[in-house]
Short mmCIF file of C-alpha atoms in Angstrom, two decimals:
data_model
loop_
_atom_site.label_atom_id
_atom_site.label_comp_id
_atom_site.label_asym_id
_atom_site.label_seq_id
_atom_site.Cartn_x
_atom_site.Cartn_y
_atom_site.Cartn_z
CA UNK N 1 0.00 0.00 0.00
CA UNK N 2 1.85 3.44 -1.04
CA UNK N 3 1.92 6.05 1.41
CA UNK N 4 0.65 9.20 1.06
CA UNK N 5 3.00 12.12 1.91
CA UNK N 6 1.85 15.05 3.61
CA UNK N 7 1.37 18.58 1.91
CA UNK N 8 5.09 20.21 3.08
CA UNK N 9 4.99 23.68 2.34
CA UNK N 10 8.18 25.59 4.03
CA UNK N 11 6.48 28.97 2.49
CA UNK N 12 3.77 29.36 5.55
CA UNK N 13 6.70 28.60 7.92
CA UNK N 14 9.00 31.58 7.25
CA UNK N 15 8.63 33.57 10.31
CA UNK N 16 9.05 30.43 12.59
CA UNK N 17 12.17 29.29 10.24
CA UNK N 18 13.55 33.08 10.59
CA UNK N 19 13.56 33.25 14.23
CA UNK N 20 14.83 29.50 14.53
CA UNK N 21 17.94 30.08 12.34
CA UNK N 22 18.61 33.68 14.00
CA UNK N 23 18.51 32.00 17.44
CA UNK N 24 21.24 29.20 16.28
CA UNK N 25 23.36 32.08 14.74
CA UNK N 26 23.18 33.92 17.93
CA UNK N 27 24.15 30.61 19.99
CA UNK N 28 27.18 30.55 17.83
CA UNK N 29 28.07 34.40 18.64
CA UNK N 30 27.51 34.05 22.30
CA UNK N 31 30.62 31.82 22.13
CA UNK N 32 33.73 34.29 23.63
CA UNK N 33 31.42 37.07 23.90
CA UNK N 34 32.70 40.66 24.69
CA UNK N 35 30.53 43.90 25.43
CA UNK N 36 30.93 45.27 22.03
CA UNK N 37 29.23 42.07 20.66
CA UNK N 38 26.65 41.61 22.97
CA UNK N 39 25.69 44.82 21.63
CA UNK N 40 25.53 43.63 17.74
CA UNK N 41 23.70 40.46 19.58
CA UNK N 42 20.87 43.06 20.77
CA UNK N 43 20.33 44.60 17.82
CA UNK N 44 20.77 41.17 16.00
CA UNK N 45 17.79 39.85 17.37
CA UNK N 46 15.79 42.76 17.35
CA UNK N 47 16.10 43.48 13.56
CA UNK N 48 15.11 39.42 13.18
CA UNK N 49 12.07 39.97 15.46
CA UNK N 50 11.28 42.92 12.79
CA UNK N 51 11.79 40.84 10.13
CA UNK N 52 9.85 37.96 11.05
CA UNK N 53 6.96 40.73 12.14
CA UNK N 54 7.33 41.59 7.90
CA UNK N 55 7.13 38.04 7.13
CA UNK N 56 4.52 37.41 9.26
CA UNK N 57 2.11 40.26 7.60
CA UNK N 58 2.95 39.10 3.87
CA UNK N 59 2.79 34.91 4.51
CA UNK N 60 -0.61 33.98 2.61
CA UNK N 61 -3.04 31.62 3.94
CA UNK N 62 -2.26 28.39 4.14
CA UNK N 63 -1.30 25.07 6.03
CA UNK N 64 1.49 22.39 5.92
CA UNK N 65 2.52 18.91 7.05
CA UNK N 66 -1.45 17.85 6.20
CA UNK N 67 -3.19 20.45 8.49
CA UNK N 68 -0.20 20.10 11.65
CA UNK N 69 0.49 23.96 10.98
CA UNK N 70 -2.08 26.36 10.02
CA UNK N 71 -1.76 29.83 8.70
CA UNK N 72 -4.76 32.19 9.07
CA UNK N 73 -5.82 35.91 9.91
CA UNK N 74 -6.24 34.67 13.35
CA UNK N 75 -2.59 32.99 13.97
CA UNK N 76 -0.70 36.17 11.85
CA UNK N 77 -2.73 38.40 14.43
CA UNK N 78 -1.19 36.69 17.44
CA UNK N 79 1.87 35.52 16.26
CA UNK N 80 2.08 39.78 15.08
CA UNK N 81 1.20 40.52 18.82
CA UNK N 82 4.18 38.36 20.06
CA UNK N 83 5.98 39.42 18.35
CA UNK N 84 5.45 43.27 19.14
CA UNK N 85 5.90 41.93 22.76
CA UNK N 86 9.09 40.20 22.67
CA UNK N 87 10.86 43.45 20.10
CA UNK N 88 9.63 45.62 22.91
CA UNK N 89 10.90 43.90 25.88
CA UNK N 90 14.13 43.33 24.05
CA UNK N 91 14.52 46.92 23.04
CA UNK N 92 13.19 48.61 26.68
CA UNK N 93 15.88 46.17 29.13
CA UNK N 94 18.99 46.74 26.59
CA UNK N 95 20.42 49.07 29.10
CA UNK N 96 19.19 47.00 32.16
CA UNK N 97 20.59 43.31 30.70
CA UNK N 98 24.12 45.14 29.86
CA UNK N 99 24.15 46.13 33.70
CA UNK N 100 22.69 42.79 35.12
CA UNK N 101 25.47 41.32 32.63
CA UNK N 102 22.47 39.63 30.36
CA UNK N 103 24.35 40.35 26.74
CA UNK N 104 26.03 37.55 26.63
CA UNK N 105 23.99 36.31 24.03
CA UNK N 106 21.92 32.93 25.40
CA UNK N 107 19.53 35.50 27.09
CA UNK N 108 18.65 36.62 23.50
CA UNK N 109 18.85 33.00 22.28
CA UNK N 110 16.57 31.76 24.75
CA UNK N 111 14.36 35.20 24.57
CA UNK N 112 14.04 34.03 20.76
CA UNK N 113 13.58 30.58 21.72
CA UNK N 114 10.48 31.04 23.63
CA UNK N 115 9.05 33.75 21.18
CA UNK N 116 9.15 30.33 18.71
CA UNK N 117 7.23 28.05 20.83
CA UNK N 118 4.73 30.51 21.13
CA UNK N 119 4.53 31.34 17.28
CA UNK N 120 4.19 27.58 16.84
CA UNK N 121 1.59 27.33 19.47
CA UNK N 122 -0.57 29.96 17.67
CA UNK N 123 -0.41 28.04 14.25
CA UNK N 124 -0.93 24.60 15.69
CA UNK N 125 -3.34 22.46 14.07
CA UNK N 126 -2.36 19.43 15.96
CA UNK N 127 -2.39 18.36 19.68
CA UNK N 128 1.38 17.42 19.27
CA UNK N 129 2.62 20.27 17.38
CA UNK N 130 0.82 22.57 20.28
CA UNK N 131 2.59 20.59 22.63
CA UNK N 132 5.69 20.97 21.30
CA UNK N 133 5.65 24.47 20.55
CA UNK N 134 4.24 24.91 24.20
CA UNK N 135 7.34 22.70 25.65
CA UNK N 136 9.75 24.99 23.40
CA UNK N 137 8.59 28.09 25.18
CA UNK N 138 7.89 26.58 28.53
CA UNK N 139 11.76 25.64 28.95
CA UNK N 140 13.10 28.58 27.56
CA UNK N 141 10.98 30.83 30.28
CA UNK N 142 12.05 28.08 32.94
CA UNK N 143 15.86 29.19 32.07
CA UNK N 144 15.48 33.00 32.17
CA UNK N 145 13.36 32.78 34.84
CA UNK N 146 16.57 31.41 36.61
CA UNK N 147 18.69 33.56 34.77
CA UNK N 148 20.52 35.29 38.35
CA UNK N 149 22.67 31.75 39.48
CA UNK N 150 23.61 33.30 42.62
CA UNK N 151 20.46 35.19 43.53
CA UNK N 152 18.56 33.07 45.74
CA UNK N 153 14.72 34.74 44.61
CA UNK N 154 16.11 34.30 40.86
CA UNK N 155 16.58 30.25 41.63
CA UNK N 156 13.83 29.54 43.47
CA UNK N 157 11.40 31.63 40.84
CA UNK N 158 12.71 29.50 38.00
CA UNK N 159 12.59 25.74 40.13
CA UNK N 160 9.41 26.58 41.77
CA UNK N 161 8.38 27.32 37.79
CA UNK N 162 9.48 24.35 36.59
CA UNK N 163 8.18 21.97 38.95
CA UNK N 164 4.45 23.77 38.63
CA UNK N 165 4.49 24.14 34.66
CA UNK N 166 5.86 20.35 34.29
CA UNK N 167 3.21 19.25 36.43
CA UNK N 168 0.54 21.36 34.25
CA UNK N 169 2.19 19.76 31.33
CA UNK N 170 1.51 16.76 32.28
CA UNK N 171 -2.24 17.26 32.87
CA UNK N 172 -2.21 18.66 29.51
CA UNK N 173 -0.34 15.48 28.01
CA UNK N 174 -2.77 12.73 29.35
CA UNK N 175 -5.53 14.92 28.55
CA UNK N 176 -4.73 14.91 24.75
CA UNK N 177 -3.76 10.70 25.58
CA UNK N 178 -7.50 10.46 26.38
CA UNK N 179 -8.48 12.71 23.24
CA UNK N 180 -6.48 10.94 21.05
CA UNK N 181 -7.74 7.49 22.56
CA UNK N 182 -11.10 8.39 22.20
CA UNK N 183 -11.31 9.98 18.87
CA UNK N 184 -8.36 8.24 16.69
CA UNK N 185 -6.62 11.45 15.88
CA UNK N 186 -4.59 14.37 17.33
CA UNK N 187 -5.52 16.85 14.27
CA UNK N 188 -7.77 19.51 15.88
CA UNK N 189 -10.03 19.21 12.71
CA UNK N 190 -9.84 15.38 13.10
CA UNK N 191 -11.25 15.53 16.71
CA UNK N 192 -13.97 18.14 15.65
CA UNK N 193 -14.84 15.21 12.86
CA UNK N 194 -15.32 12.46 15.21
CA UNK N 195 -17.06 14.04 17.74
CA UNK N 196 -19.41 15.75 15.51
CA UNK N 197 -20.27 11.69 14.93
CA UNK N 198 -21.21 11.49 18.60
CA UNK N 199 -17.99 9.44 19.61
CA UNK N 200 -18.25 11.59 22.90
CA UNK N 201 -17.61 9.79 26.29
CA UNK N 202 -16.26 10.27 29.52
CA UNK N 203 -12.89 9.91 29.02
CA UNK N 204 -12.95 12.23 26.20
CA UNK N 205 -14.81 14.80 28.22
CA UNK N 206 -12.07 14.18 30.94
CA UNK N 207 -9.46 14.78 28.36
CA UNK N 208 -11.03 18.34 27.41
CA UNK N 209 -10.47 18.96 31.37
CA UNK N 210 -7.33 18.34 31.75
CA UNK N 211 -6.34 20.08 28.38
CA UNK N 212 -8.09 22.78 29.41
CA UNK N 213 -6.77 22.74 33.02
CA UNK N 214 -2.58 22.64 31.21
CA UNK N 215 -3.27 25.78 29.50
CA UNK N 216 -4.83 27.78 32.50
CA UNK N 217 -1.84 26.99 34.17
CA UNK N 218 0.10 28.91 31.30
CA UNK N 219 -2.15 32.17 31.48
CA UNK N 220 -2.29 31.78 35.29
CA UNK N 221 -5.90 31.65 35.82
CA UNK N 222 -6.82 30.70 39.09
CA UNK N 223 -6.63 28.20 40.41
CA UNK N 224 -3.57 27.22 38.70
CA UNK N 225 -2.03 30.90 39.77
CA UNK N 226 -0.07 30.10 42.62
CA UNK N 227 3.52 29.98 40.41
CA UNK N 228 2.62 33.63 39.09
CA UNK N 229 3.39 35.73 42.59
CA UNK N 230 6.83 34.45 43.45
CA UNK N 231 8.18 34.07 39.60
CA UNK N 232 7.32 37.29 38.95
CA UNK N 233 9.10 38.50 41.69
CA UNK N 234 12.34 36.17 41.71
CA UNK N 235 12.79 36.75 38.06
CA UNK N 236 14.80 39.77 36.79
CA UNK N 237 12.67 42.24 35.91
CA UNK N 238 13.37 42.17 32.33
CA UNK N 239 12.39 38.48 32.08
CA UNK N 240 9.12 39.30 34.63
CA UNK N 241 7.82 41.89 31.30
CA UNK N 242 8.75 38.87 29.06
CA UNK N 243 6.64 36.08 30.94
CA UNK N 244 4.25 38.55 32.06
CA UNK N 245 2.70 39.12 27.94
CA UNK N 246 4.50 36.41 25.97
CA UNK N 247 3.25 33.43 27.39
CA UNK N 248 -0.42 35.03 28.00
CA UNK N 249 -0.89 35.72 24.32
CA UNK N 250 0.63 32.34 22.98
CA UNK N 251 -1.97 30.07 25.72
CA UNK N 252 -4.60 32.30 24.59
CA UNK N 253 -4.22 31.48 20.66
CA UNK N 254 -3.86 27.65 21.78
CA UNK N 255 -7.20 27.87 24.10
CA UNK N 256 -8.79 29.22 20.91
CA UNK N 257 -7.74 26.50 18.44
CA UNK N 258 -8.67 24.00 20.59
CA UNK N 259 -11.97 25.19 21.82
CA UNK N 260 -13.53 26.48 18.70
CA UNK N 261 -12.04 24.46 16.04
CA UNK N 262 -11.55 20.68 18.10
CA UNK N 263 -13.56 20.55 20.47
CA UNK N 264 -17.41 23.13 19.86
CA UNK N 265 -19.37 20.21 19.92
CA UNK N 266 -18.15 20.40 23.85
CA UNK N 267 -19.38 23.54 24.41
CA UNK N 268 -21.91 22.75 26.80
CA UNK N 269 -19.19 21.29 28.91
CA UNK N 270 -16.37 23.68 28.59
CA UNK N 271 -18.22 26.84 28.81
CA UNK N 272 -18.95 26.41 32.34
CA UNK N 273 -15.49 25.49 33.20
CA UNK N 274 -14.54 28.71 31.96
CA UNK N 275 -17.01 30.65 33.61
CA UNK N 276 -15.37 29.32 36.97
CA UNK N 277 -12.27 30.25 35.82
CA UNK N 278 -13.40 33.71 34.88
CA UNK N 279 -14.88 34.29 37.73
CA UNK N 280 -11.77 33.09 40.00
CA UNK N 281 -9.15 34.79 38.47
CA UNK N 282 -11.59 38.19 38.59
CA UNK N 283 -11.81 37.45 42.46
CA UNK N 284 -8.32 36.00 42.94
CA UNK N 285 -7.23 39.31 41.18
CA UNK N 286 -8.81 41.82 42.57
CA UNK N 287 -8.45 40.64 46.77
CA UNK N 288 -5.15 38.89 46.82
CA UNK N 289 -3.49 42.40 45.19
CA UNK N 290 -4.80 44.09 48.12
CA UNK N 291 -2.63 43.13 51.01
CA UNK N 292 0.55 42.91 48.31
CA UNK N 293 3.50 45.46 49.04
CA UNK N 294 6.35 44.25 46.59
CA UNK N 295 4.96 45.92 43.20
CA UNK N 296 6.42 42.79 40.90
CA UNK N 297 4.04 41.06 43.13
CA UNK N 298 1.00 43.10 42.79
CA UNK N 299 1.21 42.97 39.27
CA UNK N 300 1.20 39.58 38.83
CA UNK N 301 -1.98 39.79 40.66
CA UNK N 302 -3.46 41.75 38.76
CA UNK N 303 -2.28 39.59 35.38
CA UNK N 304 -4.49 37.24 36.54
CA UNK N 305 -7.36 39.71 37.07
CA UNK N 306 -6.44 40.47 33.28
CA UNK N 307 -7.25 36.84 32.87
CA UNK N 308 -10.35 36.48 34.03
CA UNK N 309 -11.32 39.20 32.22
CA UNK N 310 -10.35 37.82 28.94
CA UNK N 311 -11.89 34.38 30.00
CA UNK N 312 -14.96 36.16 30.16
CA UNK N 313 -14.62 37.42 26.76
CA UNK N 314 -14.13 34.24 25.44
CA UNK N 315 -17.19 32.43 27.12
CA UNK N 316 -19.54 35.06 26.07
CA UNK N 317 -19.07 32.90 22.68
CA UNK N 318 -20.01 35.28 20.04
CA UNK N 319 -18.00 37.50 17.46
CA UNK N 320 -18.04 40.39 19.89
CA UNK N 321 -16.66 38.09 22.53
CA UNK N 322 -13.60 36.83 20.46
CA UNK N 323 -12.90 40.44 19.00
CA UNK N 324 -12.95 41.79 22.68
CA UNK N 325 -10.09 39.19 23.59
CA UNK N 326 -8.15 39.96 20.84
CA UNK N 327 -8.24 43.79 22.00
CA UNK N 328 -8.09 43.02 25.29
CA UNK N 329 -4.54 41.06 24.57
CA UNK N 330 -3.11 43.78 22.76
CA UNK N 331 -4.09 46.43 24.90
CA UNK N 332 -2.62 44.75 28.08
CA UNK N 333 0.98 44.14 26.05
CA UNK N 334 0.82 48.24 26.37
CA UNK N 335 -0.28 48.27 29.72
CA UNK N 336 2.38 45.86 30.79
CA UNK N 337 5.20 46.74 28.99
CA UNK N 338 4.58 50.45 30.07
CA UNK N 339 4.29 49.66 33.71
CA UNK N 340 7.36 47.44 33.48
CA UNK N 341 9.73 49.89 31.94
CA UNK N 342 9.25 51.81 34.21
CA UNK N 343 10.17 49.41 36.79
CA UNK N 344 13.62 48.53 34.98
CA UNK N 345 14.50 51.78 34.90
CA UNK N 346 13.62 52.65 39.01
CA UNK N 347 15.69 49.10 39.47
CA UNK N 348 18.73 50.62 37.10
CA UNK N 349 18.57 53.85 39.60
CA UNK N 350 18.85 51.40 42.48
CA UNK N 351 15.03 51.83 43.79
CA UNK N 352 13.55 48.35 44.98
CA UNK N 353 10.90 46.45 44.22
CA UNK N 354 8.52 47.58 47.13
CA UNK N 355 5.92 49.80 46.50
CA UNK N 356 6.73 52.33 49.40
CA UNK N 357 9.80 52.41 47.17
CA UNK N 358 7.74 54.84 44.71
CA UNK N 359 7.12 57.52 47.42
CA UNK N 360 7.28 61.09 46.41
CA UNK N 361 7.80 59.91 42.60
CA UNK N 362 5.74 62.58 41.48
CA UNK N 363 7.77 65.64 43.00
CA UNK N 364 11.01 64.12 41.86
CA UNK N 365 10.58 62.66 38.68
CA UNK N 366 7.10 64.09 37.45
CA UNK N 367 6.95 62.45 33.90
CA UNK N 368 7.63 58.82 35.00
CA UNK N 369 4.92 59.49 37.68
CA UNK N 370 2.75 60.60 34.99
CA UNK N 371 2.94 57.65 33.14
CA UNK N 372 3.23 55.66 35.82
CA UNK N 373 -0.47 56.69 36.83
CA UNK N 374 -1.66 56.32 32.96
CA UNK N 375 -0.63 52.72 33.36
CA UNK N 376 -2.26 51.98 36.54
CA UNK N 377 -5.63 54.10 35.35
CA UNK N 378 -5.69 52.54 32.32
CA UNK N 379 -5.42 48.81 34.20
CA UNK N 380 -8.06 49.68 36.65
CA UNK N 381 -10.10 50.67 33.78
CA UNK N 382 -10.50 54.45 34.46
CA UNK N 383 -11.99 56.26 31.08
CA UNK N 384 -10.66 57.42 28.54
CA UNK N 385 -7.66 55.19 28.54
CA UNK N 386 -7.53 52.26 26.44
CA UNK N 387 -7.92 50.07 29.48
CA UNK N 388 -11.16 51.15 29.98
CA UNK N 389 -12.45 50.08 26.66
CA UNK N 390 -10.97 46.68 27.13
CA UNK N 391 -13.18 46.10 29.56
CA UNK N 392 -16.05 47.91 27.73
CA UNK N 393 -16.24 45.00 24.82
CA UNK N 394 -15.92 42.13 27.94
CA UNK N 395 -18.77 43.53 29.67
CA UNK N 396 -20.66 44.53 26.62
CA UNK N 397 -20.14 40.76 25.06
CA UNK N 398 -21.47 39.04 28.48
CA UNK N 399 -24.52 41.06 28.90
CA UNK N 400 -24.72 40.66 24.70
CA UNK N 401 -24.80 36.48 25.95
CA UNK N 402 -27.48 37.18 28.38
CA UNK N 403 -24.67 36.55 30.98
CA UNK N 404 -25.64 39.42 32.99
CA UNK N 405 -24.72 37.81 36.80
CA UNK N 406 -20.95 37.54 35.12
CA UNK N 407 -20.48 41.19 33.75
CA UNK N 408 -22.14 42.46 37.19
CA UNK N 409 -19.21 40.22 39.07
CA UNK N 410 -16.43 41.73 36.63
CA UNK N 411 -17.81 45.03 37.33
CA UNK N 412 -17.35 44.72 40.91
CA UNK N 413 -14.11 43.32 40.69
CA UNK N 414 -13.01 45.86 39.11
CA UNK N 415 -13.84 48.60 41.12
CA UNK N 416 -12.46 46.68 43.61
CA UNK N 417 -9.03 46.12 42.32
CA UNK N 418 -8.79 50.17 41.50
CA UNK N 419 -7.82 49.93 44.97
CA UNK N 420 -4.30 48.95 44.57
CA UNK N 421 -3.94 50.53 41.81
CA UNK N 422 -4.83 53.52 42.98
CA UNK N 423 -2.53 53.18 46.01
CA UNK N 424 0.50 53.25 44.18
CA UNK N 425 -0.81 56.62 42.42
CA UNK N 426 -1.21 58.07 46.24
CA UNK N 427 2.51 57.06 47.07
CA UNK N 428 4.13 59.07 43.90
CA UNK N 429 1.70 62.06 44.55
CA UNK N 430 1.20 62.55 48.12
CA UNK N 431 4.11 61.17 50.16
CA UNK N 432 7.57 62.58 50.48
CA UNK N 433 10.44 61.48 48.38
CA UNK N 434 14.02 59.88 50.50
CA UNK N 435 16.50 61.91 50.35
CA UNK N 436 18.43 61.22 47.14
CA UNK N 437 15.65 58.88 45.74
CA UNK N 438 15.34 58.75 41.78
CA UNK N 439 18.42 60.29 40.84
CA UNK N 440 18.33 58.33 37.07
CA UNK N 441 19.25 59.24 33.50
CA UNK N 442 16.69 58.34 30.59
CA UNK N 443 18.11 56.02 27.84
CA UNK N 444 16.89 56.57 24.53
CA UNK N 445 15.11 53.53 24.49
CA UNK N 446 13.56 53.68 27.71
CA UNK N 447 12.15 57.28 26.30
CA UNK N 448 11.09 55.52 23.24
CA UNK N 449 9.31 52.75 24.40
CA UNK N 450 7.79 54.84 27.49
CA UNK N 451 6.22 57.48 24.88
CA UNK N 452 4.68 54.71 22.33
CA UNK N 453 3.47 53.03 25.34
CA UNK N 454 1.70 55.98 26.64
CA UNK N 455 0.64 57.27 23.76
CA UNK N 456 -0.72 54.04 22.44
CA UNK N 457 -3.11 53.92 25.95
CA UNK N 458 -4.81 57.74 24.80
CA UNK N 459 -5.16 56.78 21.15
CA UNK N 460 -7.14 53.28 22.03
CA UNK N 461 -8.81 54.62 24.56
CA UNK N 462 -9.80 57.87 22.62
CA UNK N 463 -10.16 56.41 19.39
CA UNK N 464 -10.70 52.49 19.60
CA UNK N 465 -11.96 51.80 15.96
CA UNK N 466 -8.65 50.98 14.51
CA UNK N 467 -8.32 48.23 17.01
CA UNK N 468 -11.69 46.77 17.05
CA UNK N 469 -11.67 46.44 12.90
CA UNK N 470 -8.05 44.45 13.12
CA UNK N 471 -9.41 42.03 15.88
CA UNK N 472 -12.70 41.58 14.45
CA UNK N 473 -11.01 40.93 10.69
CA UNK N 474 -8.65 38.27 12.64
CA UNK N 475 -11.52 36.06 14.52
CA UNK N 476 -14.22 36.32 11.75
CA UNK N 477 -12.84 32.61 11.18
CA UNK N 478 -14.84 31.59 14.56
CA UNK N 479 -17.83 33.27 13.53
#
């Protein structure tokens, strides 16, 4: 019997092939490294993050290796988001990863490494090419997490990490075991096939679960949050704006190929699940921030806030629902990046990490504390910052669902989690400076990437429509 070779076109694999062979060229530089080429390094990997952003916008539609990797409007939108990300966290910490002695080179490769995984992730048609792509970035961020060897935090950020995510990935592995059991195939299309035959049972219901239950762990929805706090604050700062967007945008693309395209003839068993989720993460968000006083902290709270409020985009399960995530992801990668440049560039001047830290930021440093407070307005959803509209499309898909009880819940969360956002705004503005405090030069990238940042949060929040056509063109696929 001849066998049939799969369709193997390289074409709709560009991007992914770009940043692969610009990561192994890197790993070859890194060898003997001196300053002056950690610099070339740096600017090495952000003009290949550019280039595979090009690539990305001209690749056509299309799939390869019989439907394993898929290329649509909806994977070039995330895979384009990730990319933003990762260029802009590169380009923000230059400064801070030639002090913290980063520019070596393996902290790009591995940077580069992880942006990969997720770029797979988003154009995975398969169960095994989504775990692979998800193993690809889960290591990498398991390494830079770790990245300080003799900074106790730094270790203990990236073990504790580790021993969480390989636990979640192995949830997620027997979960697509009992998919692939039940149904004969791991293609997402394949599994959609089958059960649309009524081959559902329990096992393939427990399988959705557990799948499900491996990629909350990735976007830190609670419950699976409990790694988020004490990464986030072990990890150098740099690496904490990496894993804080990178890894939240990839999961997300990977929830939504699985959901809608293997498994909507589940939706009357997954939706609820989500709900839950949504409406943990909102609450898990929005108390747990309160008591926080380490701001690396606090802000991975409130990541998982963002969470639940993107979960509850997605369950509303319409095309207002999906467009509102889409927004919702890019408008947080402004949000977050914003906030933690910021940070870096407090940690360059030799401020810590509490936030008592920030007092008097305002009278010393008055445009930091500006933007500063546009960030943490914008997060708590304060009009007419792009946060706020964010939000808007969540609450306006729910009640759209007739899931009123939900958008009331992310209402109140909400205004409850101003509170700590609004507490670091009180610090900068009404207490009184150290002596000495904030004393800091401006790179030209930190000035770069804190004026697109802030800019970006007035323009989306004044004038949203750009935004909202882009993500509704890239879900219409779901419709």
């Amino acid at each position: 019997m001849p066998v049939q070779m799969p369709d193997i076109n390289l074409v709709t694999m560009l991007p992914e092939i770009l940043i692969a062979i610009l990561g192994l060229v890197l790993l070859l530089m890194s060898a003997g490294q001196d300053a002056e080429r950690g610099r070339k390094v740096n600017a090495m990997a952000l003009a290949g993050v550019i280039a595979a952003a090009a690539l990305t916008v001209v690749t056509a539609n299309g799939s390869s290796f019989g439907g394993f990797f898929v290329v649509d409007p909806f994977a070039r939108a995330m895979k384009l988001l990730m990319l933003l990300a990762t260029g802009m966290v590169l380009y923000m910490s230059m400064e801070y990863m030639r002090d913290q002695k980063f520019d070596g080179g393996e902290y790009q490769v591995m940077t580069l490494m992880a942006l990969l995984g997720g770029m797979i992730m988003a154009s995975a048609g398969d169960f095994v090419v989504l775990y692979m792509g998800l193993e690809l970035m889960s290591l990498s961020i398991y390494v830079l997490a770790a990245w300080r060897r003799d900074d106790v935090r730094s270790n203990e950020a990236g073990l504790k990490y580790f021993v969480l995510g390989s636990m979640a990935s192995g949830f997620l592995l027997y979960g697509i075991s009992l998919i692939y059991g039940t149904t004969g195939t791991t293609l997402f299309t394949g599994v959609a096939t089958a059960l649309s035959h009524g081959h559902i049972s329990t096992a393939t219901i427990m399988g959705v679960v557990m799948v499900l239950a491996g990629m909350s762990f990735k976007v830190a929805a609670a419950p699976f949050h409990m790694w988020a706090p004490d990464v986030y604050e072990g990890a150098p700062t740099s690496v904490t704006a990496f894993m804080a967007v990178l890894p939240k945008i990839a999961a997300f693309a990977a929830i939504f190929r699985v959901l809608l395209i293997a498994f909507p003839a589940l939706q009357s068993h997954w939706n609820p699940l989500l709900q839950l989720l949504a409406v943990a993460s909102l609450a898990v968000g929005a108390i747990a921030a309160i008591g926080q006083t380490n701001i690396k902290r606090m802000l991975a709270y409130s990541s998982i806030g963002h969470v639940g409020f993107i979960l509850l985009g997605l369950t509303a399960h319409t095309g207002l629902g999906y467009q509102s995530v889409v927004a919702y992801l890019a408008i947080y990668i402004f949000m977050s990046v914003g906030a933690f440049a910021i940070i870096l560039l407090l940690n360059k001047a030799g401020v810590g990490d509490e936030i008592e830290d920030y007092k008097g930021l305002g009278h010393k440093r008055p445009m930091l504390a500006l933007l500063m407070a546009l960030f943490m307005f914008s997060m708590a959803g304060i009009p007419p910052l792009a946060g706020f509209m964010g939000k808007l499309y969540v609450f306006m898909a729910a009640v759209q669902s007739g899931m009123m009880m939900l958008a009331v819940a992310g209402v109140l969360f909400s205004a409850i989690g101003a509170f700590y956002y609004l507490r670091i705004v009180k610090f900068m503005y009404f207490d009184q400076p150290a002596e000495g405090a904030f004393g800091m030069e401006l790179d030209f990238s930190a000035r770069a990437i804190l004026t697109v940042t802030g800019v970006v949060m007035l323009v989306w929040g004044l004038f949203p429509g750009a935004l909202l056509s882009w993500s509704g063109a890239s879900v219409k696929m779901f419709q």
